[in-house]
């Protein structure tokens, strides 16, 4: 892969003052269908700084997974596809994984005051990686965290 290869883009939009509680961001993530050593392309993943702020994801195009992890490290996945709808509690970390053959496009809506806590994921990573071999999805456990 090239050093400047775009693996995903995130776009967001809001009106008004984003520091005022009750305002919303609308977003779009476009995740490329890339495999790196059989590992599916994924977003960085995050909790919200304000754990009381939930988020909604909705599938627009493509196929993938929404990888979820609670604060104890328990991890699970939901399939993302065109028309799917996903509620993400504020105490749940989340990351997108493209398991398909074309761009995965996922819309989102979340409070402007939610913030993003990437450090928590750096300190306690998701316990699974998602691989694709011979067209089949596999989960690779990393570390000593809870089962999927």
mmCIF file of C-alpha atoms in Angstrom:
data_model
loop_
_atom_site.group_PDB
_atom_site.id
_atom_site.type_symbol
_atom_site.label_atom_id
_atom_site.label_comp_id
_atom_site.label_asym_id
_atom_site.label_seq_id
_atom_site.Cartn_x
_atom_site.Cartn_y
_atom_site.Cartn_z
ATOM 1 C CA UNK A 1 0.000 0.000 0.000
ATOM 2 C CA UNK A 2 1.175 3.509 -0.745
ATOM 3 C CA UNK A 3 2.123 5.803 2.147
ATOM 4 C CA UNK A 4 -0.576 8.290 1.104
ATOM 5 C CA UNK A 5 -3.302 5.665 0.481
ATOM 6 C CA UNK A 6 -6.686 6.904 1.734
ATOM 7 C CA UNK A 7 -8.262 4.097 3.783
ATOM 8 C CA UNK A 8 -11.309 6.019 4.987
ATOM 9 C CA UNK A 9 -12.843 9.482 5.044
ATOM 10 C CA UNK A 10 -15.136 10.997 7.671
ATOM 11 C CA UNK A 11 -17.356 13.975 6.960
ATOM 12 C CA UNK A 12 -19.484 15.842 9.509
ATOM 13 C CA UNK A 13 -21.910 18.748 9.509
ATOM 14 C CA UNK A 14 -23.772 20.783 12.110
ATOM 15 C CA UNK A 15 -25.627 24.081 12.278
ATOM 16 C CA UNK A 16 -25.494 26.483 15.175
ATOM 17 C CA UNK A 17 -23.050 26.421 18.069
ATOM 18 C CA UNK A 18 -21.611 22.906 18.593
ATOM 19 C CA UNK A 19 -20.769 23.729 22.225
ATOM 20 C CA UNK A 20 -24.462 23.980 23.141
ATOM 21 C CA UNK A 21 -25.994 20.721 24.465
ATOM 22 C CA UNK A 22 -28.808 19.436 22.277
ATOM 23 C CA UNK A 23 -27.177 20.255 18.961
ATOM 24 C CA UNK A 24 -26.334 17.373 16.631
ATOM 25 C CA UNK A 25 -23.648 16.348 14.195
ATOM 26 C CA UNK A 26 -24.595 14.455 11.062
ATOM 27 C CA UNK A 27 -21.757 12.422 9.624
ATOM 28 C CA UNK A 28 -20.732 10.074 6.853
ATOM 29 C CA UNK A 29 -17.885 7.556 6.977
ATOM 30 C CA UNK A 30 -16.624 6.099 3.688
ATOM 31 C CA UNK A 31 -14.438 3.057 4.366
ATOM 32 C CA UNK A 32 -12.455 1.563 1.459
ATOM 33 C CA UNK A 33 -12.598 -2.207 0.740
ATOM 34 C CA UNK A 34 -8.948 -2.918 1.544
ATOM 35 C CA UNK A 35 -7.252 -5.989 2.974
ATOM 36 C CA UNK A 36 -3.849 -5.739 4.623
ATOM 37 C CA UNK A 37 -2.372 -9.179 5.311
ATOM 38 C CA UNK A 38 -5.973 -10.516 5.127
ATOM 39 C CA UNK A 39 -7.146 -8.005 7.754
ATOM 40 C CA UNK A 40 -10.227 -5.980 6.810
ATOM 41 C CA UNK A 41 -9.949 -2.214 6.750
ATOM 42 C CA UNK A 42 -11.368 -0.563 9.871
ATOM 43 C CA UNK A 43 -11.773 2.812 11.515
ATOM 44 C CA UNK A 44 -9.747 3.756 14.575
ATOM 45 C CA UNK A 45 -12.665 3.315 16.984
ATOM 46 C CA UNK A 46 -13.559 5.369 20.037
ATOM 47 C CA UNK A 47 -15.662 5.922 23.120
ATOM 48 C CA UNK A 48 -17.311 9.301 23.599
ATOM 49 C CA UNK A 49 -15.677 11.667 26.096
ATOM 50 C CA UNK A 50 -19.157 12.277 27.499
ATOM 51 C CA UNK A 51 -20.292 8.702 28.126
ATOM 52 C CA UNK A 52 -23.904 9.932 28.459
ATOM 53 C CA UNK A 53 -24.000 10.739 24.719
ATOM 54 C CA UNK A 54 -25.340 7.980 22.483
ATOM 55 C CA UNK A 55 -24.954 7.721 18.699
ATOM 56 C CA UNK A 56 -26.967 6.310 15.807
ATOM 57 C CA UNK A 57 -25.339 4.603 12.798
ATOM 58 C CA UNK A 58 -27.210 3.720 9.611
ATOM 59 C CA UNK A 59 -25.965 1.669 6.674
ATOM 60 C CA UNK A 60 -26.061 3.443 3.320
ATOM 61 C CA UNK A 61 -23.931 1.260 1.021
ATOM 62 C CA UNK A 62 -21.774 -1.832 1.189
ATOM 63 C CA UNK A 63 -21.277 -4.548 3.780
ATOM 64 C CA UNK A 64 -19.410 -4.504 7.024
ATOM 65 C CA UNK A 65 -19.432 -4.850 10.756
ATOM 66 C CA UNK A 66 -19.969 -2.490 13.624
ATOM 67 C CA UNK A 67 -17.537 -3.744 16.248
ATOM 68 C CA UNK A 68 -18.688 -2.801 19.761
ATOM 69 C CA UNK A 69 -16.919 -3.034 23.121
ATOM 70 C CA UNK A 70 -18.128 -2.179 26.608
ATOM 71 C CA UNK A 71 -15.937 -0.615 29.285
ATOM 72 C CA UNK A 72 -15.066 -4.048 30.723
ATOM 73 C CA UNK A 73 -13.641 -5.188 27.352
ATOM 74 C CA UNK A 74 -16.549 -7.427 26.283
ATOM 75 C CA UNK A 75 -16.761 -7.266 22.501
ATOM 76 C CA UNK A 76 -19.455 -8.119 19.937
ATOM 77 C CA UNK A 77 -20.382 -7.231 16.363
ATOM 78 C CA UNK A 78 -23.456 -6.208 14.392
ATOM 79 C CA UNK A 79 -23.747 -6.536 10.603
ATOM 80 C CA UNK A 80 -23.925 -3.251 8.705
ATOM 81 C CA UNK A 81 -25.689 -3.189 5.343
ATOM 82 C CA UNK A 82 -27.829 -0.818 3.309
ATOM 83 C CA UNK A 83 -30.810 0.104 5.489
ATOM 84 C CA UNK A 84 -29.436 -1.243 8.789
ATOM 85 C CA UNK A 85 -29.884 0.925 11.887
ATOM 86 C CA UNK A 86 -27.676 0.771 15.003
ATOM 87 C CA UNK A 87 -28.076 2.423 18.408
ATOM 88 C CA UNK A 88 -24.754 2.876 20.238
ATOM 89 C CA UNK A 89 -24.990 3.581 23.968
ATOM 90 C CA UNK A 90 -22.546 6.220 25.194
ATOM 91 C CA UNK A 91 -20.680 3.655 27.325
ATOM 92 C CA UNK A 92 -19.875 1.499 24.283
ATOM 93 C CA UNK A 93 -16.773 1.913 22.115
ATOM 94 C CA UNK A 94 -17.398 1.477 18.400
ATOM 95 C CA UNK A 95 -15.481 0.902 15.198
ATOM 96 C CA UNK A 96 -16.488 0.147 11.601
ATOM 97 C CA UNK A 97 -15.023 -2.714 9.562
ATOM 98 C CA UNK A 98 -15.459 -3.060 5.791
ATOM 99 C CA UNK A 99 -15.971 -6.758 4.960
ATOM 100 C CA UNK A 100 -17.330 -6.180 1.440
ATOM 101 C CA UNK A 101 -16.038 -5.591 -2.064
ATOM 102 C CA UNK A 102 -16.994 -1.907 -2.393
ATOM 103 C CA UNK A 103 -16.922 1.241 -0.277
ATOM 104 C CA UNK A 104 -18.789 0.903 3.019
ATOM 105 C CA UNK A 105 -20.802 4.091 3.586
ATOM 106 C CA UNK A 106 -22.294 4.622 7.028
ATOM 107 C CA UNK A 107 -24.228 7.662 8.195
ATOM 108 C CA UNK A 108 -24.206 8.804 11.814
ATOM 109 C CA UNK A 109 -25.907 11.230 14.162
ATOM 110 C CA UNK A 110 -24.507 12.188 17.592
ATOM 111 C CA UNK A 111 -24.561 15.116 20.033
ATOM 112 C CA UNK A 112 -22.074 17.873 19.276
ATOM 113 C CA UNK A 113 -20.939 17.786 22.909
ATOM 114 C CA UNK A 114 -20.070 14.036 22.873
ATOM 115 C CA UNK A 115 -16.372 14.354 22.054
ATOM 116 C CA UNK A 116 -14.141 11.438 21.065
ATOM 117 C CA UNK A 117 -12.032 9.416 23.493
ATOM 118 C CA UNK A 118 -9.415 7.642 21.371
ATOM 119 C CA UNK A 119 -6.989 7.264 24.284
ATOM 120 C CA UNK A 120 -9.201 4.677 26.009
ATOM 121 C CA UNK A 121 -8.876 2.474 22.895
ATOM 122 C CA UNK A 122 -5.105 3.007 22.800
ATOM 123 C CA UNK A 123 -4.932 1.907 26.451
ATOM 124 C CA UNK A 124 -7.395 -1.019 26.072
ATOM 125 C CA UNK A 125 -7.705 -2.028 22.386
ATOM 126 C CA UNK A 126 -10.559 -3.959 20.848
ATOM 127 C CA UNK A 127 -9.832 -7.645 21.590
ATOM 128 C CA UNK A 128 -10.554 -8.856 18.041
ATOM 129 C CA UNK A 129 -9.296 -8.207 14.534
ATOM 130 C CA UNK A 130 -11.434 -9.091 11.519
ATOM 131 C CA UNK A 131 -9.849 -11.118 8.720
ATOM 132 C CA UNK A 132 -11.147 -12.205 5.316
ATOM 133 C CA UNK A 133 -9.708 -15.387 3.843
ATOM 134 C CA UNK A 134 -11.110 -17.120 0.764
ATOM 135 C CA UNK A 135 -14.198 -14.925 1.011
ATOM 136 C CA UNK A 136 -14.890 -15.967 4.635
ATOM 137 C CA UNK A 137 -14.861 -13.623 7.643
ATOM 138 C CA UNK A 138 -12.757 -14.730 10.620
ATOM 139 C CA UNK A 139 -12.233 -13.147 14.023
ATOM 140 C CA UNK A 140 -8.708 -13.186 15.424
ATOM 141 C CA UNK A 141 -8.505 -12.776 19.187
ATOM 142 C CA UNK A 142 -5.673 -10.558 20.404
ATOM 143 C CA UNK A 143 -4.730 -10.224 24.058
ATOM 144 C CA UNK A 144 -6.605 -11.678 27.033
ATOM 145 C CA UNK A 145 -9.930 -9.900 26.698
ATOM 146 C CA UNK A 146 -13.529 -11.175 26.618
ATOM 147 C CA UNK A 147 -15.011 -13.426 23.948
ATOM 148 C CA UNK A 148 -16.918 -12.215 20.905
#
